Amino acid sequence: MNVKSLIVALAAVCICMSSLAQTFTSDLATEKKPWTQEPVFGTGNYKFVVLPDKKGGEENGVFETAIDEINRISPDFVITVGDLIEGFVSDVKYAVPMWDDIIERLGRLDAPFFFVGGNHDLTNQTMTDEFVRRFGTSYYSFSVGPDLFLALDSEEHHGRNVSPEQVEYFRKVLDGWSGRHIYVFMHSPLWYPKNHGGYEEIDAMLHGHQYTVFSGHTHMYYYEVRGGMEYYVLATAGGESGMRGPEVGEVDHYMLVTAREGKPAIANIPVGTMLPNDLVNPKTAARVEMMLSGRYLKVPYLNFDEAAPAEFTFDLTACNPLEQDMLFKMDIPSVKGMEFIPSHLETVLAGGETRLIEVKAVNRCGVEPGLIPVSRVCGYEFNGKMKEVAGESSVLTDHVRRLAPGQKMTIECREPYDVNESWDWSGVDDGWFEFDVTRKKKDIEVAVRTHDDIQATDKIFVIFKSGGRNLEYSFIPSDDGKVCIPSKYVKDGEFLLNVGFVDNDDPQEGDPSVLWWRVSGREGRFILE
């Protein structure tokens, strides 16, 4: 056979081998087995979940949540590090219903489940006998493709030990083994802070192999690298815990392990952090939109004949268009020497309720406040829990501008009241504009000047409203950029005006900033004298 033919043949062998499914094997001869069923694998990488302690004072609902989330991950199998039942009984009649209950609860799991005993499960000889009666043995091994799994009984003689018989069993399992990786499971971490209880002999057998060790018992997470290998103490999956946070090792979690060539990939997943697929759905979408948009609070646009008076009032409108109750909170901080009464409000709006909130403003400095910020919070019940979303609204105050015949009024807009695509505008150094409003005999002239590097895609908007007539003008910025609005369009001697500047620093960018002199949709008021 020539070299080319040999390469082709080897490639075919590799393809054939890579297409073979991983196989599950075990030398366990007992009729009962410590697993619910034999797992079936596909080709290539496979994954399994390690589930920590759930007993010692179980927190309601955590274990079930973990099972539901594990089903969504869809591992090839799940293995525990022990303490599935409360245990600590000496009469088997009390142990039987405990095991019946947990086996029924494990019936919700889609994947095969492998049992490993903990001190709650193997408290005494009576408890150990019941475990063996149900599962055939308290320690065992199995293989998945090139990987070896060792499930230890760390509670022999009922106190953090492995017997000489168990050591000898694993010696025979490991004798001559030359596979890819070894995964070791035990309840009590017999390796921490140092090897003891007979585990030192098993640990010595592992040297020279690639392996990972998983344990539990302490209800506190711990990780260590020993001799280049990873050792884990898992925390809880519903077991008793101070739950002071993952930073101190107190967390309900499970581990997803992806077995692969080289080092396995391990992901720590806190219970309850997996988002539901129907996170926002037709039933919740209306609430979500209301909360995010802030439509539950309507703010006024105040126009003063002159500067803001010493005291004035305005109405905020809180409305709940949905059927269920809504929590509403509001804060109005002092601004420019102005105080607001009430400055804080917290109430519940019934479904369909609209409520006017009269606010008194005390203007101690006699200045026009411009924007009055209103912090708002909307809350609805989602899945039995109150969800609150905070946002901001603003009451815009303005004064009437009076134009005499022939008068020109110059207005600067260095700080626009409204900026669309605000992340594309970095402030006055990036760009700003000013405009003149001149009352002439036959028209109202609006001349706009921009202070920016003008791009071909920049644009000026002029919005004019009067007597029910709405006009919108647009043009490219230039030194003589202006529009002339016929005076006959001004009804009853007054009109509303707004000016916007479309500032596009990058012509290739499709979302330019739009700087508005007044909030978009709210125009300044002008009166012809």
Short mmCIF file of C-alpha atoms in Angstrom, two decimals:
data_model
loop_
_atom_site.label_atom_id
_atom_site.label_comp_id
_atom_site.label_asym_id
_atom_site.label_seq_id
_atom_site.Cartn_x
_atom_site.Cartn_y
_atom_site.Cartn_z
CA MET A 1 0.00 0.00 0.00
CA ASN A 2 1.42 3.36 -0.97
CA VAL A 3 1.50 6.38 1.36
CA LYS A 4 -1.48 8.07 -0.29
CA SER A 5 -3.61 4.95 0.09
CA LEU A 6 -2.53 4.60 3.73
CA ILE A 7 -3.54 8.20 4.51
CA VAL A 8 -6.94 7.68 2.88
CA ALA A 9 -7.45 4.45 4.83
CA LEU A 10 -6.48 6.08 8.15
CA ALA A 11 -8.82 8.99 7.44
CA ALA A 12 -11.65 6.57 6.79
CA VAL A 13 -10.91 4.78 10.07
CA CYS A 14 -10.91 8.10 11.96
CA ILE A 15 -14.23 9.11 10.38
CA CYS A 16 -15.70 5.74 11.24
CA MET A 17 -14.47 5.95 14.85
CA SER A 18 -15.73 9.50 15.30
CA SER A 19 -19.16 8.43 14.06
CA LEU A 20 -19.47 5.70 16.72
CA ALA A 21 -21.77 6.50 19.66
CA GLN A 22 -20.29 6.64 23.16
CA THR A 23 -21.06 3.41 25.02
CA PHE A 24 -22.09 2.91 28.64
CA THR A 25 -20.54 -0.07 30.45
CA SER A 26 -20.42 -1.29 34.05
CA ASP A 27 -19.22 -4.44 35.78
CA LEU A 28 -21.89 -4.16 38.47
CA ALA A 29 -23.48 -7.63 38.86
CA THR A 30 -26.25 -6.79 41.34
CA GLU A 31 -29.86 -7.09 40.23
CA LYS A 32 -30.72 -3.60 41.47
CA LYS A 33 -28.65 -0.75 40.07
CA PRO A 34 -27.76 2.68 41.54
CA TRP A 35 -29.17 4.42 38.50
CA THR A 36 -32.68 4.88 37.19
CA GLN A 37 -31.78 3.66 33.69
CA GLU A 38 -28.74 3.27 31.48
CA PRO A 39 -27.98 6.43 29.52
CA VAL A 40 -27.83 6.36 25.74
CA PHE A 41 -25.24 8.59 24.06
CA GLY A 42 -24.64 10.09 20.67
CA THR A 43 -21.24 10.64 19.09
CA GLY A 44 -18.54 13.07 20.19
CA ASN A 45 -18.82 15.13 23.38
CA TYR A 46 -21.41 14.30 26.00
CA LYS A 47 -22.59 16.22 29.05
CA PHE A 48 -23.80 15.44 32.54
CA VAL A 49 -25.00 17.39 35.57
CA VAL A 50 -23.69 17.09 39.13
CA LEU A 51 -26.40 17.79 41.69
CA PRO A 52 -25.39 18.82 45.26
CA ASP A 53 -27.05 18.33 48.67
CA LYS A 54 -30.77 18.88 49.08
CA LYS A 55 -31.25 17.78 52.70
CA GLY A 56 -30.32 18.93 56.18
CA GLY A 57 -33.33 21.26 56.19
CA GLU A 58 -34.67 21.51 52.64
CA GLU A 59 -35.78 24.82 51.20
CA ASN A 60 -39.11 24.38 49.45
CA GLY A 61 -39.16 24.53 45.67
CA VAL A 62 -35.41 24.77 45.01
CA PHE A 63 -34.92 21.11 44.10
CA GLU A 64 -37.93 21.14 41.77
CA THR A 65 -36.66 24.32 40.09
CA ALA A 66 -33.27 22.68 39.60
CA ILE A 67 -34.91 19.61 38.04
CA ASP A 68 -36.95 21.76 35.65
CA GLU A 69 -33.86 23.71 34.59
CA ILE A 70 -31.79 20.55 34.16
CA ASN A 71 -34.49 19.16 31.86
CA ARG A 72 -34.09 22.25 29.69
CA ILE A 73 -30.32 21.68 29.51
CA SER A 74 -31.01 18.09 28.45
CA PRO A 75 -27.88 16.36 29.79
CA ASP A 76 -27.08 12.75 28.99
CA PHE A 77 -27.37 11.89 32.69
CA VAL A 78 -27.40 13.42 36.19
CA ILE A 79 -25.33 12.27 39.18
CA THR A 80 -25.62 13.41 42.79
CA VAL A 81 -23.00 13.83 45.50
CA GLY A 82 -25.44 12.56 48.12
CA ASP A 83 -27.87 13.61 50.84
CA LEU A 84 -31.12 13.13 48.96
CA ILE A 85 -33.22 12.29 52.02
CA GLU A 86 -33.39 13.61 55.58
CA GLY A 87 -32.36 10.22 57.01
CA PHE A 88 -30.90 9.92 60.49
CA VAL A 89 -33.44 7.27 61.51
CA SER A 90 -32.83 3.84 63.02
CA ASP A 91 -36.10 2.21 62.02
CA VAL A 92 -36.43 1.38 58.31
CA LYS A 93 -40.15 2.14 58.37
CA TYR A 94 -39.22 5.83 58.54
CA ALA A 95 -36.62 5.59 55.78
CA VAL A 96 -38.93 3.89 53.26
CA PRO A 97 -41.34 6.85 52.75
CA MET A 98 -38.38 9.21 52.50
CA TRP A 99 -36.91 7.24 49.62
CA ASP A 100 -40.32 6.74 47.99
CA ASP A 101 -40.83 10.51 48.07
CA ILE A 102 -37.49 11.45 46.51
CA ILE A 103 -37.76 8.77 43.83
CA GLU A 104 -41.20 10.10 42.91
CA ARG A 105 -39.80 13.64 42.71
CA LEU A 106 -36.90 12.43 40.58
CA GLY A 107 -39.50 11.02 38.20
CA ARG A 108 -39.80 14.55 36.80
CA LEU A 109 -36.22 14.28 35.53
CA ASP A 110 -35.93 13.45 31.84
CA ALA A 111 -32.36 12.12 32.07
CA PRO A 112 -31.05 8.98 33.80
CA PHE A 113 -30.12 9.61 37.45
CA PHE A 114 -27.14 8.08 39.31
CA PHE A 115 -27.30 7.70 43.10
CA VAL A 116 -24.37 8.40 45.43
CA GLY A 117 -24.96 8.07 49.17
CA GLY A 118 -24.39 10.83 51.73
CA ASN A 119 -24.35 10.79 55.51
CA HIS A 120 -28.12 11.51 55.56
CA ASP A 121 -28.65 8.56 53.20
CA LEU A 122 -26.18 6.18 54.90
CA THR A 123 -26.50 7.29 58.54
CA ASN A 124 -26.25 3.83 60.11
CA GLN A 125 -26.36 0.17 59.17
CA THR A 126 -30.16 0.24 58.86
CA MET A 127 -29.98 3.15 56.42
CA THR A 128 -27.12 1.54 54.50
CA ASP A 129 -29.03 -1.74 54.21
CA GLU A 130 -32.04 0.12 52.79
CA PHE A 131 -29.80 1.96 50.30
CA VAL A 132 -28.25 -1.32 49.12
CA ARG A 133 -31.66 -3.01 48.99
CA ARG A 134 -32.89 -0.31 46.63
CA PHE A 135 -29.76 0.34 44.55
CA GLY A 136 -27.67 -2.83 44.81
CA THR A 137 -24.50 -1.23 46.25
CA SER A 138 -23.22 1.90 48.00
CA TYR A 139 -20.13 2.23 45.74
CA TYR A 140 -19.59 1.37 42.09
CA SER A 141 -18.00 2.40 38.80
CA PHE A 142 -18.99 2.70 35.16
CA SER A 143 -17.52 3.89 31.89
CA VAL A 144 -18.75 6.19 29.16
CA GLY A 145 -16.64 5.73 26.05
CA PRO A 146 -13.05 6.59 27.01
CA ASP A 147 -13.97 7.99 30.45
CA LEU A 148 -14.22 6.25 33.83
CA PHE A 149 -16.63 7.21 36.62
CA LEU A 150 -16.02 6.26 40.28
CA ALA A 151 -18.87 6.62 42.79
CA LEU A 152 -17.51 6.25 46.33
CA ASP A 153 -19.21 5.56 49.64
CA SER A 154 -17.54 8.13 51.90
CA GLU A 155 -19.72 7.14 54.87
CA GLU A 156 -18.57 3.58 55.56
CA HIS A 157 -18.46 2.76 59.26
CA HIS A 158 -20.82 5.77 59.40
CA GLY A 159 -18.28 8.54 59.57
CA ARG A 160 -16.15 9.83 56.67
CA ASN A 161 -14.38 6.58 55.81
CA VAL A 162 -13.83 4.12 52.99
CA SER A 163 -13.32 0.50 53.97
CA PRO A 164 -10.36 -1.65 52.87
CA GLU A 165 -12.85 -3.65 50.79
CA GLN A 166 -13.89 -0.50 48.94
CA VAL A 167 -10.27 0.51 48.39
CA GLU A 168 -9.54 -2.92 46.96
CA TYR A 169 -12.58 -2.69 44.64
CA PHE A 170 -11.37 0.58 43.12
CA ARG A 171 -7.83 -0.77 42.91
CA LYS A 172 -9.11 -3.52 40.61
CA VAL A 173 -11.14 -0.99 38.59
CA LEU A 174 -8.12 1.25 38.08
CA ASP A 175 -5.60 -1.53 37.53
CA GLY A 176 -4.40 -1.25 33.95
CA TRP A 177 -6.93 1.46 33.04
CA SER A 178 -5.57 3.80 30.34
CA GLY A 179 -8.55 5.81 29.15
CA ARG A 180 -9.05 9.56 28.75
CA HIS A 181 -10.41 11.00 32.01
CA ILE A 182 -11.62 9.83 35.44
CA TYR A 183 -14.54 11.50 37.24
CA VAL A 184 -14.67 10.81 40.99
CA PHE A 185 -17.79 11.36 43.13
CA MET A 186 -18.16 11.18 46.91
CA HIS A 187 -20.30 12.89 49.53
CA SER A 188 -17.90 13.93 52.27
CA PRO A 189 -14.74 15.55 50.86
CA LEU A 190 -12.29 12.98 52.18
CA TRP A 191 -9.51 14.93 50.46
CA TYR A 192 -10.10 18.16 52.43
CA PRO A 193 -8.11 19.57 54.11
CA LYS A 194 -5.99 16.48 53.56
CA ASN A 195 -6.60 12.88 52.47
CA HIS A 196 -7.94 10.72 55.29
CA GLY A 197 -10.33 7.91 56.13
CA GLY A 198 -8.74 5.52 53.67
CA TYR A 199 -9.18 7.85 50.68
CA GLU A 200 -5.44 8.51 50.60
CA GLU A 201 -4.99 5.09 49.02
CA ILE A 202 -7.54 5.79 46.28
CA ASP A 203 -6.06 9.23 45.68
CA ALA A 204 -2.61 7.65 45.21
CA MET A 205 -4.09 5.31 42.57
CA LEU A 206 -5.38 8.32 40.64
CA HIS A 207 -1.97 9.90 40.28
CA GLY A 208 -0.69 9.65 36.74
CA HIS A 209 -4.22 9.94 35.33
CA GLN A 210 -6.29 12.96 34.30
CA TYR A 211 -9.16 13.25 36.76
CA THR A 212 -11.69 15.56 38.45
CA VAL A 213 -13.13 15.10 41.94
CA PHE A 214 -16.65 16.17 43.04
CA SER A 215 -17.95 16.14 46.63
CA GLY A 216 -20.51 17.88 48.86
CA HIS A 217 -21.55 17.62 52.54
CA THR A 218 -20.35 21.02 53.83
CA HIS A 219 -23.13 23.05 52.15
CA MET A 220 -20.45 25.55 51.21
CA TYR A 221 -18.73 25.76 47.84
CA TYR A 222 -14.98 25.19 47.65
CA TYR A 223 -12.52 24.67 44.78
CA GLU A 224 -8.89 23.63 44.81
CA VAL A 225 -6.25 22.47 42.36
CA ARG A 226 -4.15 19.63 43.78
CA GLY A 227 -1.34 18.17 41.73
CA GLY A 228 -2.72 19.92 38.65
CA MET A 229 -6.15 18.27 39.08
CA GLU A 230 -9.43 20.01 40.02
CA TYR A 231 -11.25 19.19 43.27
CA TYR A 232 -14.74 20.57 43.96
CA VAL A 233 -16.95 20.80 47.03
CA LEU A 234 -20.44 21.64 45.82
CA ALA A 235 -22.78 23.73 47.96
CA THR A 236 -26.52 22.98 47.90
CA ALA A 237 -29.54 22.42 45.68
CA GLY A 238 -32.13 23.15 48.34
CA GLY A 239 -30.20 21.94 51.39
CA GLU A 240 -29.92 24.06 54.51
CA SER A 241 -27.74 27.13 53.97
CA GLY A 242 -27.23 30.64 55.27
CA MET A 243 -27.53 31.74 51.60
CA ARG A 244 -25.25 34.70 52.20
CA GLY A 245 -24.13 34.66 48.61
CA PRO A 246 -21.88 32.81 46.17
CA GLU A 247 -18.90 34.94 47.23
CA VAL A 248 -18.86 33.10 50.56
CA GLY A 249 -19.76 29.76 48.99
CA GLU A 250 -23.43 29.69 50.02
CA VAL A 251 -25.50 29.24 46.89
CA ASP A 252 -28.03 26.80 45.44
CA HIS A 253 -26.53 25.54 42.19
CA TYR A 254 -25.69 22.59 39.99
CA MET A 255 -22.78 21.84 37.66
CA LEU A 256 -22.95 21.16 33.95
CA VAL A 257 -19.95 19.14 32.81
CA THR A 258 -19.12 18.69 29.14
CA ALA A 259 -16.82 15.71 28.68
CA ARG A 260 -14.45 16.26 25.78
CA GLU A 261 -10.88 15.80 24.67
CA GLY A 262 -8.49 17.51 27.08
CA LYS A 263 -9.88 19.25 30.12
CA PRO A 264 -13.66 18.93 30.66
CA ALA A 265 -15.68 22.15 30.52
CA ILE A 266 -17.52 22.86 33.79
CA ALA A 267 -20.23 25.50 34.23
CA ASN A 268 -21.59 26.49 37.65
CA ILE A 269 -25.27 27.40 37.29
CA PRO A 270 -27.18 29.01 40.20
CA VAL A 271 -30.65 27.52 40.65
CA GLY A 272 -33.37 29.87 39.48
CA THR A 273 -31.24 31.93 37.12
CA MET A 274 -32.41 30.24 33.94
CA LEU A 275 -34.87 32.52 32.20
CA PRO A 276 -38.23 31.05 31.14
CA ASN A 277 -38.90 30.75 27.42
CA ASP A 278 -42.10 32.78 27.80
CA LEU A 279 -40.31 35.61 29.59
CA VAL A 280 -42.49 38.18 27.81
CA ASN A 281 -45.65 36.71 26.35
CA PRO A 282 -49.08 37.86 25.15
CA LYS A 283 -50.36 37.92 28.73
CA THR A 284 -47.53 40.10 30.07
CA ALA A 285 -46.62 42.17 26.99
CA ALA A 286 -49.12 44.95 27.74
CA ARG A 287 -47.78 45.35 31.29
CA VAL A 288 -44.19 45.32 30.07
CA GLU A 289 -44.88 47.96 27.43
CA MET A 290 -46.63 50.18 29.99
CA MET A 291 -43.80 49.87 32.48
CA LEU A 292 -41.04 50.60 29.98
CA SER A 293 -42.77 53.38 28.05
CA GLY A 294 -43.93 55.29 31.10
CA ARG A 295 -47.39 55.83 29.56
CA TYR A 296 -48.90 55.36 33.00
CA LEU A 297 -47.76 58.91 33.89
CA LYS A 298 -48.73 61.94 31.82
CA VAL A 299 -46.88 65.19 32.48
CA PRO A 300 -48.01 68.68 31.39
CA TYR A 301 -46.27 71.33 29.31
CA LEU A 302 -46.50 74.60 31.28
CA ASN A 303 -46.51 77.97 29.54
CA PHE A 304 -46.06 81.13 31.63
CA ASP A 305 -46.80 84.64 30.37
CA GLU A 306 -43.51 85.75 31.92
CA ALA A 307 -40.91 84.03 34.10
CA ALA A 308 -42.33 81.38 36.41
CA PRO A 309 -44.38 82.90 39.28
CA ALA A 310 -43.52 82.53 42.96
CA GLU A 311 -46.07 79.72 43.29
CA PHE A 312 -47.94 77.67 40.73
CA THR A 313 -49.65 74.30 40.50
CA PHE A 314 -49.78 71.61 37.86
CA ASP A 315 -51.44 68.24 37.49
CA LEU A 316 -49.72 64.91 36.90
CA THR A 317 -52.00 62.18 35.54
CA ALA A 318 -51.39 58.62 36.76
CA CYS A 319 -53.41 56.03 34.87
CA ASN A 320 -53.70 52.26 34.92
CA PRO A 321 -55.30 50.99 31.70
CA LEU A 322 -54.97 47.32 32.64
CA GLU A 323 -57.27 45.12 34.71
CA GLN A 324 -54.98 44.32 37.64
CA ASP A 325 -53.78 46.69 40.35
CA MET A 326 -50.69 48.80 39.66
CA LEU A 327 -48.19 50.11 42.19
CA PHE A 328 -47.26 53.73 41.46
CA LYS A 329 -44.41 55.69 43.04
CA MET A 330 -43.25 59.22 42.27
CA ASP A 331 -40.48 61.56 43.44
CA ILE A 332 -39.94 65.19 42.39
CA PRO A 333 -36.57 66.48 43.62
CA SER A 334 -35.97 70.18 44.30
CA VAL A 335 -34.57 71.99 41.27
CA LYS A 336 -33.26 75.56 40.81
CA GLY A 337 -34.52 76.65 44.20
CA MET A 338 -37.97 75.19 43.65
CA GLU A 339 -39.74 72.88 46.08
CA PHE A 340 -42.67 70.63 45.22
CA ILE A 341 -45.59 69.51 47.37
CA PRO A 342 -46.00 66.57 47.41
CA SER A 343 -42.43 65.66 46.52
CA HIS A 344 -43.08 61.93 47.08
CA LEU A 345 -46.11 59.74 46.48
CA GLU A 346 -46.68 56.01 46.74
CA THR A 347 -50.09 54.58 45.96
CA VAL A 348 -51.93 51.71 44.29
CA LEU A 349 -54.11 52.34 41.25
CA ALA A 350 -56.93 49.90 40.68
CA GLY A 351 -57.39 48.40 37.24
CA GLY A 352 -58.75 51.06 34.87
CA GLU A 353 -58.27 53.89 37.39
CA THR A 354 -57.02 57.36 36.42
CA ARG A 355 -55.97 59.79 39.13
CA LEU A 356 -54.99 63.47 38.98
CA ILE A 357 -52.13 64.42 41.26
CA GLU A 358 -52.03 68.14 41.98
CA VAL A 359 -48.52 69.38 42.65
CA LYS A 360 -47.76 72.77 44.18
CA ALA A 361 -44.46 74.38 43.13
CA VAL A 362 -42.85 76.97 45.42
CA ASN A 363 -40.44 79.06 43.35
CA ARG A 364 -38.08 80.61 45.89
CA CYS A 365 -35.67 82.06 43.33
CA GLY A 366 -38.18 83.40 40.80
CA VAL A 367 -36.58 81.69 37.82
CA GLU A 368 -38.03 79.55 35.07
CA PRO A 369 -37.16 75.95 35.95
CA GLY A 370 -37.05 74.57 32.38
CA LEU A 371 -37.35 70.83 32.94
CA ILE A 372 -38.79 69.53 36.21
CA PRO A 373 -37.60 65.91 36.55
CA VAL A 374 -40.07 63.35 37.86
CA SER A 375 -38.75 59.96 38.99
CA ARG A 376 -41.42 57.32 38.56
CA VAL A 377 -41.82 53.65 39.42
CA CYS A 378 -44.43 51.27 38.05
CA GLY A 379 -45.02 47.88 39.64
CA TYR A 380 -47.13 44.87 38.65
CA GLU A 381 -47.33 41.35 39.98
CA PHE A 382 -45.49 38.83 37.77
CA ASN A 383 -45.70 35.15 38.65
CA GLY A 384 -46.58 35.88 42.26
CA LYS A 385 -43.83 38.49 42.76
CA MET A 386 -44.01 42.26 42.51
CA LYS A 387 -41.84 43.58 39.69
CA GLU A 388 -40.96 47.28 39.70
CA VAL A 389 -39.41 49.29 36.88
CA ALA A 390 -38.10 52.82 37.42
CA GLY A 391 -38.00 55.57 34.83
CA GLU A 392 -37.88 59.32 34.34
CA SER A 393 -40.36 61.87 33.04
CA SER A 394 -40.10 65.65 32.85
CA VAL A 395 -42.50 68.53 33.18
CA LEU A 396 -41.38 71.10 30.58
CA THR A 397 -41.95 74.74 31.52
CA ASP A 398 -41.73 77.57 29.04
CA HIS A 399 -42.73 81.21 28.75
CA VAL A 400 -44.67 82.95 26.00
CA ARG A 401 -42.48 84.84 23.49
CA ARG A 402 -44.02 88.12 22.23
CA LEU A 403 -43.08 89.48 18.81
CA ALA A 404 -43.62 93.15 17.94
CA PRO A 405 -43.75 94.23 14.27
CA GLY A 406 -40.24 94.11 12.77
CA GLN A 407 -38.77 92.42 15.86
CA LYS A 408 -36.08 89.71 15.54
CA MET A 409 -35.69 87.23 18.39
CA THR A 410 -32.52 85.10 18.58
CA ILE A 411 -32.72 81.76 20.41
CA GLU A 412 -29.69 79.57 21.19
CA CYS A 413 -30.01 75.80 21.57
CA ARG A 414 -26.77 74.71 23.22
CA GLU A 415 -28.61 72.33 25.52
CA PRO A 416 -31.50 70.77 23.58
CA TYR A 417 -34.52 69.66 25.58
CA ASP A 418 -34.80 66.48 23.57
CA VAL A 419 -32.15 64.39 21.76
CA ASN A 420 -33.08 61.35 19.69
CA GLU A 421 -30.26 58.77 19.42
CA SER A 422 -28.53 60.63 22.26
CA TRP A 423 -25.55 58.23 22.30
CA ASP A 424 -24.49 59.72 18.95
CA TRP A 425 -24.27 63.24 20.42
CA SER A 426 -21.55 64.06 22.95
CA GLY A 427 -22.57 67.59 23.89
CA VAL A 428 -22.17 71.18 22.75
CA ASP A 429 -18.64 70.50 21.47
CA ASP A 430 -20.13 67.95 19.10
CA GLY A 431 -22.72 70.34 17.65
CA TRP A 432 -25.43 72.87 18.44
CA PHE A 433 -27.61 75.41 16.64
CA GLU A 434 -29.32 78.78 17.00
CA PHE A 435 -32.16 80.41 15.13
CA ASP A 436 -33.79 83.80 14.58
CA VAL A 437 -37.53 84.36 14.54
CA THR A 438 -38.31 87.64 12.73
CA ARG A 439 -41.75 89.17 12.33
CA LYS A 440 -42.00 90.80 8.92
CA LYS A 441 -44.95 92.40 7.13
CA LYS A 442 -46.02 89.37 5.14
CA ASP A 443 -44.39 86.44 6.89
CA ILE A 444 -42.63 84.96 9.90
CA GLU A 445 -39.01 84.23 8.98
CA VAL A 446 -37.15 81.43 10.78
CA ALA A 447 -33.40 81.44 10.01
CA VAL A 448 -31.30 78.59 11.43
CA ARG A 449 -27.51 78.49 11.88
CA THR A 450 -25.64 75.34 12.90
CA HIS A 451 -22.30 75.07 14.66
CA ASP A 452 -20.90 71.79 13.47
CA ASP A 453 -19.08 70.10 10.60
CA ILE A 454 -21.91 69.82 8.15
CA GLN A 455 -22.41 66.48 6.43
CA ALA A 456 -24.52 65.89 3.34
CA THR A 457 -27.00 63.95 5.44
CA ASP A 458 -27.52 66.72 8.03
CA LYS A 459 -30.90 68.41 8.01
CA ILE A 460 -32.94 71.16 9.67
CA PHE A 461 -36.59 70.72 10.70
CA VAL A 462 -38.95 73.63 11.39
CA ILE A 463 -42.36 72.71 12.85
CA PHE A 464 -45.12 75.35 12.73
CA LYS A 465 -48.64 75.04 14.20
CA SER A 466 -51.47 77.56 14.36
CA GLY A 467 -55.26 77.40 14.15
CA GLY A 468 -55.26 73.69 13.43
CA ARG A 469 -52.70 74.02 10.61
CA ASN A 470 -49.56 71.90 10.99
CA LEU A 471 -46.61 72.64 8.70
CA GLU A 472 -43.23 70.93 8.57
CA TYR A 473 -40.28 72.39 6.69
CA SER A 474 -36.89 70.75 6.14
CA PHE A 475 -33.72 71.90 4.42
CA ILE A 476 -29.98 71.29 4.38
CA PRO A 477 -28.06 73.53 6.82
CA SER A 478 -26.37 76.57 5.20
CA ASP A 479 -25.40 80.13 6.07
CA ASP A 480 -28.66 81.46 4.62
CA GLY A 481 -30.87 78.52 5.59
CA LYS A 482 -34.32 79.82 6.41
CA VAL A 483 -38.04 79.40 5.86
CA CYS A 484 -40.70 82.10 5.48
CA ILE A 485 -44.13 81.25 6.87
CA PRO A 486 -46.93 83.48 5.49
CA SER A 487 -48.45 85.66 8.21
CA LYS A 488 -51.92 84.66 7.02
CA TYR A 489 -51.23 81.21 8.51
CA VAL A 490 -51.04 82.74 12.00
CA LYS A 491 -54.53 82.49 13.50
CA ASP A 492 -55.73 84.52 16.50
CA GLY A 493 -52.32 86.18 16.77
CA GLU A 494 -50.36 83.18 18.09
CA PHE A 495 -48.46 80.17 16.81
CA LEU A 496 -46.36 77.26 18.08
CA LEU A 497 -42.84 76.59 16.85
CA ASN A 498 -40.14 73.95 17.21
CA VAL A 499 -36.77 73.56 15.50
CA GLY A 500 -34.69 70.39 15.15
CA PHE A 501 -31.18 69.68 13.87
CA VAL A 502 -30.35 66.27 12.39
CA ASP A 503 -26.65 65.87 13.20
CA ASN A 504 -24.97 62.97 11.41
CA ASP A 505 -21.24 62.83 12.20
CA ASP A 506 -20.78 59.67 10.17
CA PRO A 507 -22.61 59.55 6.82
CA GLN A 508 -22.27 55.76 6.88
CA GLU A 509 -24.18 55.58 10.16
CA GLY A 510 -27.92 55.17 9.79
CA ASP A 511 -28.97 56.63 13.17
CA PRO A 512 -27.98 60.30 13.45
CA SER A 513 -28.76 62.43 16.49
CA VAL A 514 -31.74 64.78 16.29
CA LEU A 515 -31.41 67.82 18.56
CA TRP A 516 -34.75 69.48 19.35
CA TRP A 517 -35.10 72.98 20.76
CA ARG A 518 -38.21 71.78 22.59
CA VAL A 519 -39.24 68.25 23.36
CA SER A 520 -40.37 66.53 20.20
CA GLY A 521 -44.12 67.07 19.90
CA ARG A 522 -44.08 70.09 22.26
CA GLU A 523 -43.63 73.49 20.63
CA GLY A 524 -42.78 76.91 22.03
CA ARG A 525 -45.59 79.50 22.10
CA PHE A 526 -45.30 82.85 20.27
CA ILE A 527 -47.78 85.77 20.37
CA LEU A 528 -47.88 88.61 17.86
CA GLU A 529 -48.33 91.95 19.63
#
